[in-house]
Amino acid sequence: MSSAATSGEYWLISVPGEKGANDAWDKLNRATGNISTNSKYLIPDLKVGTLDQLVGLSDDLSKLDTSAEGVIRKLVQYFTEVLEEDKSKIAENLVIGNKDMKTYVTKFQWEGAKYPLKQSLKVLSEIIGKQITQIDNDLKMKSLAYNNLKNALASMDRKTTGSLLTKDLADLVKAEDFVLNSEYLQTIIVVVPKILVKEWETKYATLSSMVVPGSSKLLTEEGEHALYTVTLFKKVIDEFKNIARENKFIVRDFVYDEETLKAGRTERDKLLAEKQKQYAPLIRWLKINFGEIFSAYIHIKALRVFVESVLRYGLPVNFQAAVIEPAKGQSKKLRHELQKLYIHLDGSAAGPIDTLEDSPALMSLGVNEYYPYVFFKLNIDFSNK
């Protein structure tokens, strides 16, 4: 068999069994061995039920299939976001037990402990449906809690970025930069355009009466601005602000308070510690539940193949299911070979047709193309969607 493509696309097909246990499998491999990699899709003997039940189940399973895939995509997308700088490691986290997705699909084994074979197809579909809903709900709750932490941190961090006109000043000032606990005097912070620094230094004391001469001190420079302190009497602060603005000197609304600054730093430290505390358990939950939802998804596919095969080929149950990975650039040729091989299963089909009139039992399956063999497409390339 050829080396298959790594696009993550698989075809799940089934064809009627033949006299010998491996006859149908051997025939498939002989026809497609050079253009695909084939694996047996080992679907166990499930409880068939009635024809009406099977037709109804085909529609239910189609909806479950769509639902499971949607939850997987949401989970993988969120997993990638949570990993942040480590998002390149997403692929190594998308495992089922200790198997990667490809291995799990191509070496599929029914998990009887989760999905007991003694249960009816309807009950099995309900078990899987509840599992999907539970994981979806848990994902919403866990992501909401973690996102609230991330957003609160991001909001605090945004205040430490930007220009001196808007950014948080807590890390730029010290107690000794200010006159504190004075009944009459107050030190204020002024943002001065760098091109006006000389002008500020020569005229700040004359912008208003009652400015303390020699009190202006350069704290820092960033980008196009410089940050200065100046000390003046409290009663002229408003007048000073207005005149300063007319001269393009912006007074920041900032009062130095050690307790407030400390509380802000403590709050950020608390948020960061809580985020770090939640990170490892969240990663573990995402990894475990990716495995759970992906396993459920592939079991849904198995149920769909089983139901479709019984509807298509009748009783007693006898079909050969396969997982086929088309080799790169060989999909069209593979489709043609399969058509040649199984055209006899449906005399009216000279190729894929857009109507299911020849097979009324399949009308409810919601498929657009009909082939003479059972066919479902599976794409496991979730990380790049």
mmCIF file of C-alpha atoms in Angstrom:
data_model
loop_
_atom_site.group_PDB
_atom_site.id
_atom_site.type_symbol
_atom_site.label_atom_id
_atom_site.label_comp_id
_atom_site.label_asym_id
_atom_site.label_seq_id
_atom_site.Cartn_x
_atom_site.Cartn_y
_atom_site.Cartn_z
ATOM 1 C CA MET A 1 0.000 0.000 0.000
ATOM 2 C CA SER A 2 1.194 3.509 -0.764
ATOM 3 C CA SER A 3 2.298 6.201 1.599
ATOM 4 C CA ALA A 4 -0.845 8.184 2.273
ATOM 5 C CA ALA A 5 -1.351 11.901 2.317
ATOM 6 C CA THR A 6 -1.241 13.768 5.574
ATOM 7 C CA SER A 7 -4.282 15.947 4.879
ATOM 8 C CA GLY A 8 -6.238 14.255 7.644
ATOM 9 C CA GLU A 9 -8.991 13.128 5.256
ATOM 10 C CA TYR A 10 -10.296 9.582 5.509
ATOM 11 C CA TRP A 11 -13.075 7.729 3.740
ATOM 12 C CA LEU A 12 -15.131 5.343 5.831
ATOM 13 C CA ILE A 13 -16.721 2.800 3.527
ATOM 14 C CA SER A 14 -18.450 -0.542 3.775
ATOM 15 C CA VAL A 15 -19.234 -3.144 1.168
ATOM 16 C CA PRO A 16 -21.114 -6.447 1.385
ATOM 17 C CA GLY A 17 -19.192 -9.371 2.872
ATOM 18 C CA GLU A 18 -18.413 -12.339 0.628
ATOM 19 C CA LYS A 19 -18.129 -16.091 1.164
ATOM 20 C CA GLY A 20 -14.635 -16.067 2.653
ATOM 21 C CA ALA A 21 -14.060 -13.940 5.752
ATOM 22 C CA ASN A 22 -11.388 -11.832 4.002
ATOM 23 C CA ASP A 23 -12.598 -11.994 0.414
ATOM 24 C CA ALA A 24 -14.188 -8.527 0.385
ATOM 25 C CA TRP A 25 -11.142 -7.043 2.138
ATOM 26 C CA ASP A 26 -8.680 -8.649 -0.274
ATOM 27 C CA LYS A 27 -10.661 -7.478 -3.296
ATOM 28 C CA LEU A 28 -10.688 -3.879 -1.971
ATOM 29 C CA ASN A 29 -6.942 -3.922 -1.352
ATOM 30 C CA ARG A 30 -6.110 -5.380 -4.745
ATOM 31 C CA ALA A 31 -8.059 -2.601 -6.480
ATOM 32 C CA THR A 32 -6.853 0.335 -4.368
ATOM 33 C CA GLY A 33 -3.537 -0.716 -2.832
ATOM 34 C CA ASN A 34 -1.403 1.695 -4.891
ATOM 35 C CA ILE A 35 -3.612 4.738 -4.414
ATOM 36 C CA SER A 36 -4.654 4.559 -0.769
ATOM 37 C CA THR A 37 -3.759 3.233 2.659
ATOM 38 C CA ASN A 38 -6.510 0.931 3.912
ATOM 39 C CA SER A 39 -7.307 -0.310 7.411
ATOM 40 C CA LYS A 40 -10.122 -2.520 8.640
ATOM 41 C CA TYR A 41 -12.826 -0.585 10.499
ATOM 42 C CA LEU A 42 -13.640 -3.173 13.154
ATOM 43 C CA ILE A 43 -17.304 -2.582 13.952
ATOM 44 C CA PRO A 44 -18.706 -5.248 16.304
ATOM 45 C CA ASP A 45 -22.032 -7.090 16.041
ATOM 46 C CA LEU A 46 -24.550 -4.554 17.301
ATOM 47 C CA LYS A 47 -28.248 -5.040 18.048
ATOM 48 C CA VAL A 48 -30.073 -4.386 14.802
ATOM 49 C CA GLY A 49 -33.653 -3.646 15.919
ATOM 50 C CA THR A 50 -36.376 -2.987 13.333
ATOM 51 C CA LEU A 51 -36.134 -1.316 9.933
ATOM 52 C CA ASP A 52 -38.176 1.662 11.157
ATOM 53 C CA GLN A 53 -35.811 2.095 14.099
ATOM 54 C CA LEU A 54 -32.806 2.020 11.782
ATOM 55 C CA VAL A 55 -34.275 4.653 9.461
ATOM 56 C CA GLY A 56 -35.066 6.912 12.432
ATOM 57 C CA LEU A 57 -31.614 6.342 13.908
ATOM 58 C CA SER A 58 -29.873 7.316 10.699
ATOM 59 C CA ASP A 59 -31.251 10.851 11.071
ATOM 60 C CA ASP A 60 -30.441 11.014 14.817
ATOM 61 C CA LEU A 61 -26.886 9.819 14.212
ATOM 62 C CA SER A 62 -26.375 12.364 11.436
ATOM 63 C CA LYS A 63 -27.269 15.156 13.887
ATOM 64 C CA LEU A 64 -25.044 13.625 16.595
ATOM 65 C CA ASP A 65 -22.184 13.445 14.090
ATOM 66 C CA THR A 66 -22.492 17.158 13.302
ATOM 67 C CA SER A 67 -22.828 18.036 16.984
ATOM 68 C CA ALA A 68 -19.752 16.014 18.027
ATOM 69 C CA GLU A 69 -17.613 17.526 15.272
ATOM 70 C CA GLY A 70 -18.713 21.024 16.318
ATOM 71 C CA VAL A 71 -17.737 20.417 19.950
ATOM 72 C CA ILE A 72 -14.371 18.963 18.884
ATOM 73 C CA ARG A 73 -13.600 22.036 16.794
ATOM 74 C CA LYS A 74 -14.579 24.374 19.653
ATOM 75 C CA LEU A 75 -12.483 22.397 22.128
ATOM 76 C CA VAL A 76 -9.416 22.300 19.862
ATOM 77 C CA GLN A 77 -9.692 26.008 19.078
ATOM 78 C CA TYR A 78 -9.952 26.845 22.777
ATOM 79 C CA PHE A 79 -7.132 24.421 23.650
ATOM 80 C CA THR A 80 -4.917 26.269 21.149
ATOM 81 C CA GLU A 81 -5.826 29.630 22.722
ATOM 82 C CA VAL A 82 -5.090 28.395 26.258
ATOM 83 C CA LEU A 83 -1.654 27.104 25.242
ATOM 84 C CA GLU A 84 -0.745 30.683 24.177
ATOM 85 C CA GLU A 85 3.006 30.697 23.397
ATOM 86 C CA ASP A 86 2.984 26.877 23.386
ATOM 87 C CA LYS A 87 0.242 26.582 20.773
ATOM 88 C CA SER A 88 2.642 24.826 18.410
ATOM 89 C CA LYS A 89 2.348 21.898 20.837
ATOM 90 C CA ILE A 90 -1.388 21.459 20.188
ATOM 91 C CA ALA A 91 -0.906 18.378 17.992
ATOM 92 C CA GLU A 92 0.941 16.434 20.688
ATOM 93 C CA ASN A 93 -1.925 17.132 23.104
ATOM 94 C CA LEU A 94 -4.640 15.848 20.774
ATOM 95 C CA VAL A 95 -4.474 12.234 21.881
ATOM 96 C CA ILE A 96 -6.946 9.532 22.839
ATOM 97 C CA GLY A 97 -5.413 7.643 25.744
ATOM 98 C CA ASN A 98 -1.900 7.210 24.410
ATOM 99 C CA LYS A 99 -2.879 7.131 20.719
ATOM 100 C CA ASP A 100 -2.815 9.965 18.230
ATOM 101 C CA MET A 101 -5.914 10.555 16.111
ATOM 102 C CA LYS A 102 -4.635 8.695 13.067
ATOM 103 C CA THR A 103 -3.724 5.610 15.095
ATOM 104 C CA TYR A 104 -7.062 5.654 16.908
ATOM 105 C CA VAL A 105 -8.986 5.797 13.616
ATOM 106 C CA THR A 106 -6.916 3.302 11.642
ATOM 107 C CA LYS A 107 -6.658 0.839 14.522
ATOM 108 C CA PHE A 108 -10.160 1.444 15.860
ATOM 109 C CA GLN A 109 -11.435 -0.845 18.586
ATOM 110 C CA TRP A 110 -14.937 -0.570 20.000
ATOM 111 C CA GLU A 111 -14.809 0.563 23.641
ATOM 112 C CA GLY A 112 -17.303 -1.800 25.220
ATOM 113 C CA ALA A 113 -16.851 -0.447 28.751
ATOM 114 C CA LYS A 114 -18.180 2.955 27.637
ATOM 115 C CA TYR A 115 -20.615 1.729 25.026
ATOM 116 C CA PRO A 116 -21.884 -1.754 26.056
ATOM 117 C CA LEU A 117 -22.698 -4.026 23.129
ATOM 118 C CA LYS A 118 -25.710 -5.449 24.982
ATOM 119 C CA GLN A 119 -27.434 -2.056 24.613
ATOM 120 C CA SER A 120 -29.631 -1.189 21.649
ATOM 121 C CA LEU A 121 -28.411 1.186 18.960
ATOM 122 C CA LYS A 122 -30.874 3.792 20.271
ATOM 123 C CA VAL A 123 -29.472 3.570 23.818
ATOM 124 C CA LEU A 124 -25.893 3.725 22.526
ATOM 125 C CA SER A 125 -26.714 6.881 20.568
ATOM 126 C CA GLU A 126 -28.323 8.390 23.697
ATOM 127 C CA ILE A 127 -25.249 7.576 25.821
ATOM 128 C CA ILE A 128 -23.034 9.330 23.276
ATOM 129 C CA GLY A 129 -25.460 12.254 22.947
ATOM 130 C CA LYS A 130 -25.408 12.884 26.715
ATOM 131 C CA GLN A 131 -21.614 12.674 26.693
ATOM 132 C CA ILE A 132 -21.356 15.296 23.928
ATOM 133 C CA THR A 133 -23.772 17.648 25.727
ATOM 134 C CA GLN A 134 -21.908 17.258 29.028
ATOM 135 C CA ILE A 135 -18.506 18.010 27.502
ATOM 136 C CA ASP A 136 -19.935 20.986 25.606
ATOM 137 C CA ASN A 137 -21.503 22.424 28.782
ATOM 138 C CA ASP A 138 -18.364 21.823 30.855
ATOM 139 C CA LEU A 139 -16.231 23.474 28.172
ATOM 140 C CA LYS A 140 -18.442 26.577 28.260
ATOM 141 C CA MET A 141 -18.212 26.813 32.073
ATOM 142 C CA LYS A 142 -14.468 26.207 32.276
ATOM 143 C CA SER A 143 -13.652 28.567 29.428
ATOM 144 C CA LEU A 144 -15.827 31.310 30.942
ATOM 145 C CA ALA A 145 -14.060 31.106 34.314
ATOM 146 C CA TYR A 146 -10.574 31.058 32.791
ATOM 147 C CA ASN A 147 -11.381 33.781 30.251
ATOM 148 C CA ASN A 148 -12.632 36.083 33.009
ATOM 149 C CA LEU A 149 -9.224 35.768 34.682
ATOM 150 C CA LYS A 150 -7.364 36.308 31.407
ATOM 151 C CA ASN A 151 -9.472 39.351 30.521
ATOM 152 C CA ALA A 152 -9.012 40.923 33.952
ATOM 153 C CA LEU A 153 -5.248 40.457 33.649
ATOM 154 C CA ALA A 154 -5.209 41.775 30.087
ATOM 155 C CA SER A 155 -7.171 44.831 31.191
ATOM 156 C CA MET A 156 -4.612 45.544 33.944
ATOM 157 C CA ASP A 157 -1.721 44.952 31.576
ATOM 158 C CA ARG A 158 -3.186 47.265 28.940
ATOM 159 C CA LYS A 159 -2.905 50.068 31.490
ATOM 160 C CA THR A 160 0.842 49.503 31.655
ATOM 161 C CA THR A 161 1.233 49.899 27.890
ATOM 162 C CA GLY A 162 0.629 52.835 25.588
ATOM 163 C CA SER A 163 1.992 56.345 25.866
ATOM 164 C CA LEU A 164 2.736 58.382 28.962
ATOM 165 C CA LEU A 165 -0.543 60.211 28.298
ATOM 166 C CA THR A 166 -2.629 57.151 29.172
ATOM 167 C CA LYS A 167 -0.580 54.382 30.779
ATOM 168 C CA ASP A 168 -0.644 53.448 34.438
ATOM 169 C CA LEU A 169 2.031 55.385 36.327
ATOM 170 C CA ALA A 170 2.394 53.057 39.313
ATOM 171 C CA ASP A 171 5.704 51.575 38.184
ATOM 172 C CA LEU A 172 7.149 54.918 37.102
ATOM 173 C CA VAL A 173 6.903 56.860 40.375
ATOM 174 C CA LYS A 174 8.313 56.582 43.901
ATOM 175 C CA ALA A 175 7.263 58.143 47.188
ATOM 176 C CA GLU A 176 10.305 60.427 47.192
ATOM 177 C CA ASP A 177 9.105 62.051 43.946
ATOM 178 C CA PHE A 178 6.202 63.651 45.855
ATOM 179 C CA VAL A 179 5.494 66.082 48.667
ATOM 180 C CA LEU A 180 3.192 63.980 50.827
ATOM 181 C CA ASN A 181 0.849 64.737 53.733
ATOM 182 C CA SER A 182 1.022 68.505 53.251
ATOM 183 C CA GLU A 183 -1.984 70.637 54.066
ATOM 184 C CA TYR A 184 -1.196 73.204 51.356
ATOM 185 C CA LEU A 185 1.181 71.679 48.790
ATOM 186 C CA GLN A 186 0.676 68.913 46.224
ATOM 187 C CA THR A 187 2.965 67.346 43.660
ATOM 188 C CA ILE A 188 1.367 66.702 40.280
ATOM 189 C CA ILE A 189 2.480 64.749 37.206
ATOM 190 C CA VAL A 190 2.796 66.522 33.855
ATOM 191 C CA VAL A 191 3.309 64.950 30.405
ATOM 192 C CA VAL A 192 5.464 67.202 28.216
ATOM 193 C CA PRO A 193 6.087 66.667 24.488
ATOM 194 C CA LYS A 194 9.817 66.116 24.015
ATOM 195 C CA ILE A 195 10.031 68.988 21.556
ATOM 196 C CA LEU A 196 8.729 71.308 24.312
ATOM 197 C CA VAL A 197 10.976 70.073 27.157
ATOM 198 C CA LYS A 198 13.190 73.201 27.148
ATOM 199 C CA GLU A 199 10.129 75.411 27.086
ATOM 200 C CA TRP A 200 8.645 73.513 30.063
ATOM 201 C CA GLU A 201 11.800 73.803 32.089
ATOM 202 C CA THR A 202 12.041 77.546 31.550
ATOM 203 C CA LYS A 203 8.407 78.518 32.054
ATOM 204 C CA TYR A 204 6.635 75.929 34.287
ATOM 205 C CA ALA A 205 7.070 78.086 37.396
ATOM 206 C CA THR A 206 5.396 81.057 35.627
ATOM 207 C CA LEU A 207 2.306 79.208 34.355
ATOM 208 C CA SER A 208 0.504 80.098 37.543
ATOM 209 C CA SER A 209 1.162 81.830 40.819
ATOM 210 C CA MET A 210 2.148 79.734 43.804
ATOM 211 C CA VAL A 211 4.253 77.183 41.878
ATOM 212 C CA VAL A 212 7.285 76.076 43.888
ATOM 213 C CA PRO A 213 10.385 77.205 41.925
ATOM 214 C CA GLY A 214 12.876 74.423 41.168
ATOM 215 C CA SER A 215 10.359 71.715 42.055
ATOM 216 C CA SER A 216 10.021 70.172 38.589
ATOM 217 C CA LYS A 217 11.876 66.912 38.145
ATOM 218 C CA LEU A 218 12.181 64.643 35.097
ATOM 219 C CA LEU A 219 10.963 61.105 35.947
ATOM 220 C CA THR A 220 11.263 59.345 32.611
ATOM 221 C CA GLU A 221 11.055 59.696 28.854
ATOM 222 C CA GLU A 222 9.168 57.368 26.496
ATOM 223 C CA GLY A 223 8.387 57.759 22.825
ATOM 224 C CA GLU A 224 7.489 61.372 22.062
ATOM 225 C CA HIS A 225 6.882 62.448 25.670
ATOM 226 C CA ALA A 226 8.661 63.179 28.935
ATOM 227 C CA LEU A 227 7.176 62.796 32.398
ATOM 228 C CA TYR A 228 7.761 65.544 34.967
ATOM 229 C CA THR A 229 6.677 66.321 38.504
ATOM 230 C CA VAL A 230 5.972 69.809 39.745
ATOM 231 C CA THR A 231 4.876 70.978 43.204
ATOM 232 C CA LEU A 232 2.421 73.832 43.789
ATOM 233 C CA PHE A 233 -0.223 75.035 46.180
ATOM 234 C CA LYS A 234 -3.388 72.959 46.054
ATOM 235 C CA LYS A 235 -5.644 75.939 45.518
ATOM 236 C CA VAL A 236 -4.081 76.825 42.127
ATOM 237 C CA ILE A 237 -4.040 73.305 40.674
ATOM 238 C CA ASP A 238 -7.117 73.824 38.445
ATOM 239 C CA GLU A 239 -5.774 77.132 37.134
ATOM 240 C CA PHE A 240 -2.382 75.529 36.464
ATOM 241 C CA LYS A 241 -4.003 72.617 34.591
ATOM 242 C CA ASN A 242 -5.864 74.941 32.223
ATOM 243 C CA ILE A 243 -2.871 77.143 31.445
ATOM 244 C CA ALA A 244 -0.615 74.073 31.069
ATOM 245 C CA ARG A 245 -3.059 72.554 28.562
ATOM 246 C CA GLU A 246 -3.000 75.758 26.500
ATOM 247 C CA ASN A 247 0.767 75.289 26.313
ATOM 248 C CA LYS A 248 0.403 71.588 25.344
ATOM 249 C CA PHE A 249 1.528 70.338 28.752
ATOM 250 C CA ILE A 250 -0.917 67.687 30.013
ATOM 251 C CA VAL A 251 -1.477 67.234 33.748
ATOM 252 C CA ARG A 252 -2.232 63.593 34.578
ATOM 253 C CA ASP A 253 -5.042 62.882 37.036
ATOM 254 C CA PHE A 254 -2.826 61.122 39.553
ATOM 255 C CA VAL A 255 -2.489 61.318 43.321
ATOM 256 C CA TYR A 256 0.273 59.284 44.931
ATOM 257 C CA ASP A 257 -1.151 56.810 47.427
ATOM 258 C CA GLU A 258 1.056 53.947 48.535
ATOM 259 C CA GLU A 259 -1.838 51.753 49.683
ATOM 260 C CA THR A 260 -3.726 52.108 46.390
ATOM 261 C CA LEU A 261 -0.602 51.337 44.356
ATOM 262 C CA LYS A 262 0.227 48.343 46.521
ATOM 263 C CA ALA A 263 -3.355 47.063 46.260
ATOM 264 C CA GLY A 264 -3.171 47.295 42.461
ATOM 265 C CA ARG A 265 0.056 45.286 42.371
ATOM 266 C CA THR A 266 -1.354 42.770 44.851
ATOM 267 C CA GLU A 267 -4.527 42.376 42.782
ATOM 268 C CA ARG A 268 -2.505 41.667 39.651
ATOM 269 C CA ASP A 269 -0.305 39.191 41.514
ATOM 270 C CA LYS A 270 -3.426 37.448 42.814
ATOM 271 C CA LEU A 271 -4.968 37.241 39.348
ATOM 272 C CA LEU A 272 -1.725 35.951 37.855
ATOM 273 C CA ALA A 273 -1.343 33.346 40.595
ATOM 274 C CA GLU A 274 -4.952 32.206 40.122
ATOM 275 C CA LYS A 275 -4.469 31.969 36.345
ATOM 276 C CA GLN A 276 -1.318 29.880 36.827
ATOM 277 C CA LYS A 277 -3.136 27.721 39.381
ATOM 278 C CA GLN A 278 -5.977 27.027 36.937
ATOM 279 C CA TYR A 279 -3.731 26.496 33.902
ATOM 280 C CA ALA A 280 -2.460 22.950 34.544
ATOM 281 C CA PRO A 281 -5.859 21.497 35.585
ATOM 282 C CA LEU A 282 -7.497 23.168 32.559
ATOM 283 C CA ILE A 283 -4.882 21.749 30.169
ATOM 284 C CA ARG A 284 -5.399 18.318 31.746
ATOM 285 C CA TRP A 285 -9.196 18.622 31.392
ATOM 286 C CA LEU A 286 -8.928 19.710 27.756
ATOM 287 C CA LYS A 287 -6.565 16.847 26.937
ATOM 288 C CA ILE A 288 -8.710 14.192 28.633
ATOM 289 C CA ASN A 289 -11.965 15.506 27.192
ATOM 290 C CA PHE A 290 -10.551 15.851 23.706
ATOM 291 C CA GLY A 291 -9.864 12.120 23.952
ATOM 292 C CA GLU A 292 -13.400 11.503 25.220
ATOM 293 C CA ILE A 293 -15.173 13.552 22.556
ATOM 294 C CA PHE A 294 -13.000 12.238 19.722
ATOM 295 C CA SER A 295 -13.609 8.650 20.832
ATOM 296 C CA ALA A 296 -17.362 9.364 20.943
ATOM 297 C CA TYR A 297 -17.132 10.910 17.457
ATOM 298 C CA ILE A 298 -15.481 7.861 15.899
ATOM 299 C CA HIS A 299 -18.023 5.581 17.620
ATOM 300 C CA ILE A 300 -20.790 7.688 16.065
ATOM 301 C CA LYS A 301 -19.156 7.122 12.681
ATOM 302 C CA ALA A 302 -19.062 3.378 13.416
ATOM 303 C CA LEU A 303 -22.767 3.398 14.322
ATOM 304 C CA ARG A 304 -23.567 5.289 11.108
ATOM 305 C CA VAL A 305 -21.602 2.836 8.999
ATOM 306 C CA PHE A 306 -23.351 -0.089 10.737
ATOM 307 C CA VAL A 307 -26.877 1.345 10.349
ATOM 308 C CA GLU A 308 -26.289 2.367 6.741
ATOM 309 C CA SER A 309 -24.802 -1.040 5.898
ATOM 310 C CA VAL A 310 -27.802 -2.928 7.296
ATOM 311 C CA LEU A 311 -30.205 -0.598 5.471
ATOM 312 C CA ARG A 312 -28.244 -0.969 2.266
ATOM 313 C CA TYR A 313 -27.258 -4.634 2.286
ATOM 314 C CA GLY A 314 -29.988 -6.183 4.445
ATOM 315 C CA LEU A 315 -29.876 -9.099 6.872
ATOM 316 C CA PRO A 316 -28.158 -11.177 8.073
ATOM 317 C CA VAL A 317 -25.515 -8.545 8.946
ATOM 318 C CA ASN A 318 -22.509 -9.178 6.709
ATOM 319 C CA PHE A 319 -20.363 -6.292 5.541
ATOM 320 C CA GLN A 320 -16.727 -5.282 5.391
ATOM 321 C CA ALA A 321 -15.979 -1.788 6.706
ATOM 322 C CA ALA A 322 -12.731 0.019 5.941
ATOM 323 C CA VAL A 323 -10.909 3.230 6.778
ATOM 324 C CA ILE A 324 -9.323 4.502 3.577
ATOM 325 C CA GLU A 325 -6.777 7.308 3.377
ATOM 326 C CA PRO A 326 -6.399 8.492 -0.227
ATOM 327 C CA ALA A 327 -2.808 8.961 -1.336
ATOM 328 C CA LYS A 328 -1.876 12.528 -2.247
ATOM 329 C CA GLY A 329 -3.538 13.616 -5.483
ATOM 330 C CA GLN A 330 -5.244 10.229 -5.922
ATOM 331 C CA SER A 331 -8.784 10.941 -4.663
ATOM 332 C CA LYS A 332 -10.340 11.126 -8.131
ATOM 333 C CA LYS A 333 -8.650 7.940 -9.295
ATOM 334 C CA LEU A 334 -9.583 6.171 -6.054
ATOM 335 C CA ARG A 335 -13.224 7.178 -6.467
ATOM 336 C CA HIS A 336 -13.143 5.814 -10.006
ATOM 337 C CA GLU A 337 -11.637 2.485 -8.906
ATOM 338 C CA LEU A 338 -14.217 2.071 -6.152
ATOM 339 C CA GLN A 339 -16.979 2.869 -8.619
ATOM 340 C CA LYS A 340 -15.730 0.189 -11.025
ATOM 341 C CA LEU A 341 -15.381 -2.317 -8.217
ATOM 342 C CA TYR A 342 -18.856 -1.855 -6.711
ATOM 343 C CA ILE A 343 -21.023 -0.578 -9.570
ATOM 344 C CA HIS A 344 -22.796 -3.962 -9.560
ATOM 345 C CA LEU A 345 -24.276 -3.164 -6.135
ATOM 346 C CA ASP A 346 -26.567 -0.558 -7.684
ATOM 347 C CA GLY A 347 -27.562 -1.204 -11.276
ATOM 348 C CA SER A 348 -28.923 2.302 -11.802
ATOM 349 C CA ALA A 349 -25.739 4.097 -10.759
ATOM 350 C CA ALA A 350 -23.282 4.895 -13.517
ATOM 351 C CA GLY A 351 -21.542 7.246 -11.114
ATOM 352 C CA PRO A 352 -22.412 9.222 -8.037
ATOM 353 C CA ILE A 353 -25.945 10.540 -8.450
ATOM 354 C CA ASP A 354 -27.647 13.440 -6.756
ATOM 355 C CA THR A 355 -30.831 11.582 -5.867
ATOM 356 C CA LEU A 356 -31.569 8.790 -3.442
ATOM 357 C CA GLU A 357 -34.792 7.674 -5.132
ATOM 358 C CA ASP A 358 -33.318 4.254 -5.843
ATOM 359 C CA SER A 359 -32.848 3.678 -2.122
ATOM 360 C CA PRO A 360 -35.803 5.114 -0.176
ATOM 361 C CA ALA A 361 -34.417 3.925 3.180
ATOM 362 C CA LEU A 362 -31.545 6.398 2.727
ATOM 363 C CA MET A 363 -33.694 9.436 2.004
ATOM 364 C CA SER A 364 -33.380 10.711 5.564
ATOM 365 C CA LEU A 365 -29.581 10.505 5.754
ATOM 366 C CA GLY A 366 -28.977 14.001 4.451
ATOM 367 C CA VAL A 367 -26.209 12.988 2.017
ATOM 368 C CA ASN A 368 -25.822 14.880 -1.270
ATOM 369 C CA GLU A 369 -24.040 12.167 -3.226
ATOM 370 C CA TYR A 370 -24.920 8.519 -3.360
ATOM 371 C CA TYR A 371 -22.445 5.755 -4.161
ATOM 372 C CA PRO A 372 -23.172 2.054 -4.584
ATOM 373 C CA TYR A 373 -21.192 1.400 -1.398
ATOM 374 C CA VAL A 374 -21.633 2.972 2.042
ATOM 375 C CA PHE A 375 -19.517 6.120 2.291
ATOM 376 C CA PHE A 376 -18.799 8.733 4.963
ATOM 377 C CA LYS A 377 -16.023 11.309 4.918
ATOM 378 C CA LEU A 378 -13.924 11.940 8.031
ATOM 379 C CA ASN A 379 -11.560 14.879 8.415
ATOM 380 C CA ILE A 380 -9.349 14.907 11.511
ATOM 381 C CA ASP A 381 -7.407 18.078 10.677
ATOM 382 C CA PHE A 382 -9.028 20.040 13.539
ATOM 383 C CA SER A 383 -5.971 22.059 14.543
ATOM 384 C CA ASN A 384 -5.850 24.152 11.358
ATOM 385 C CA LYS A 385 -9.512 24.992 11.007
#
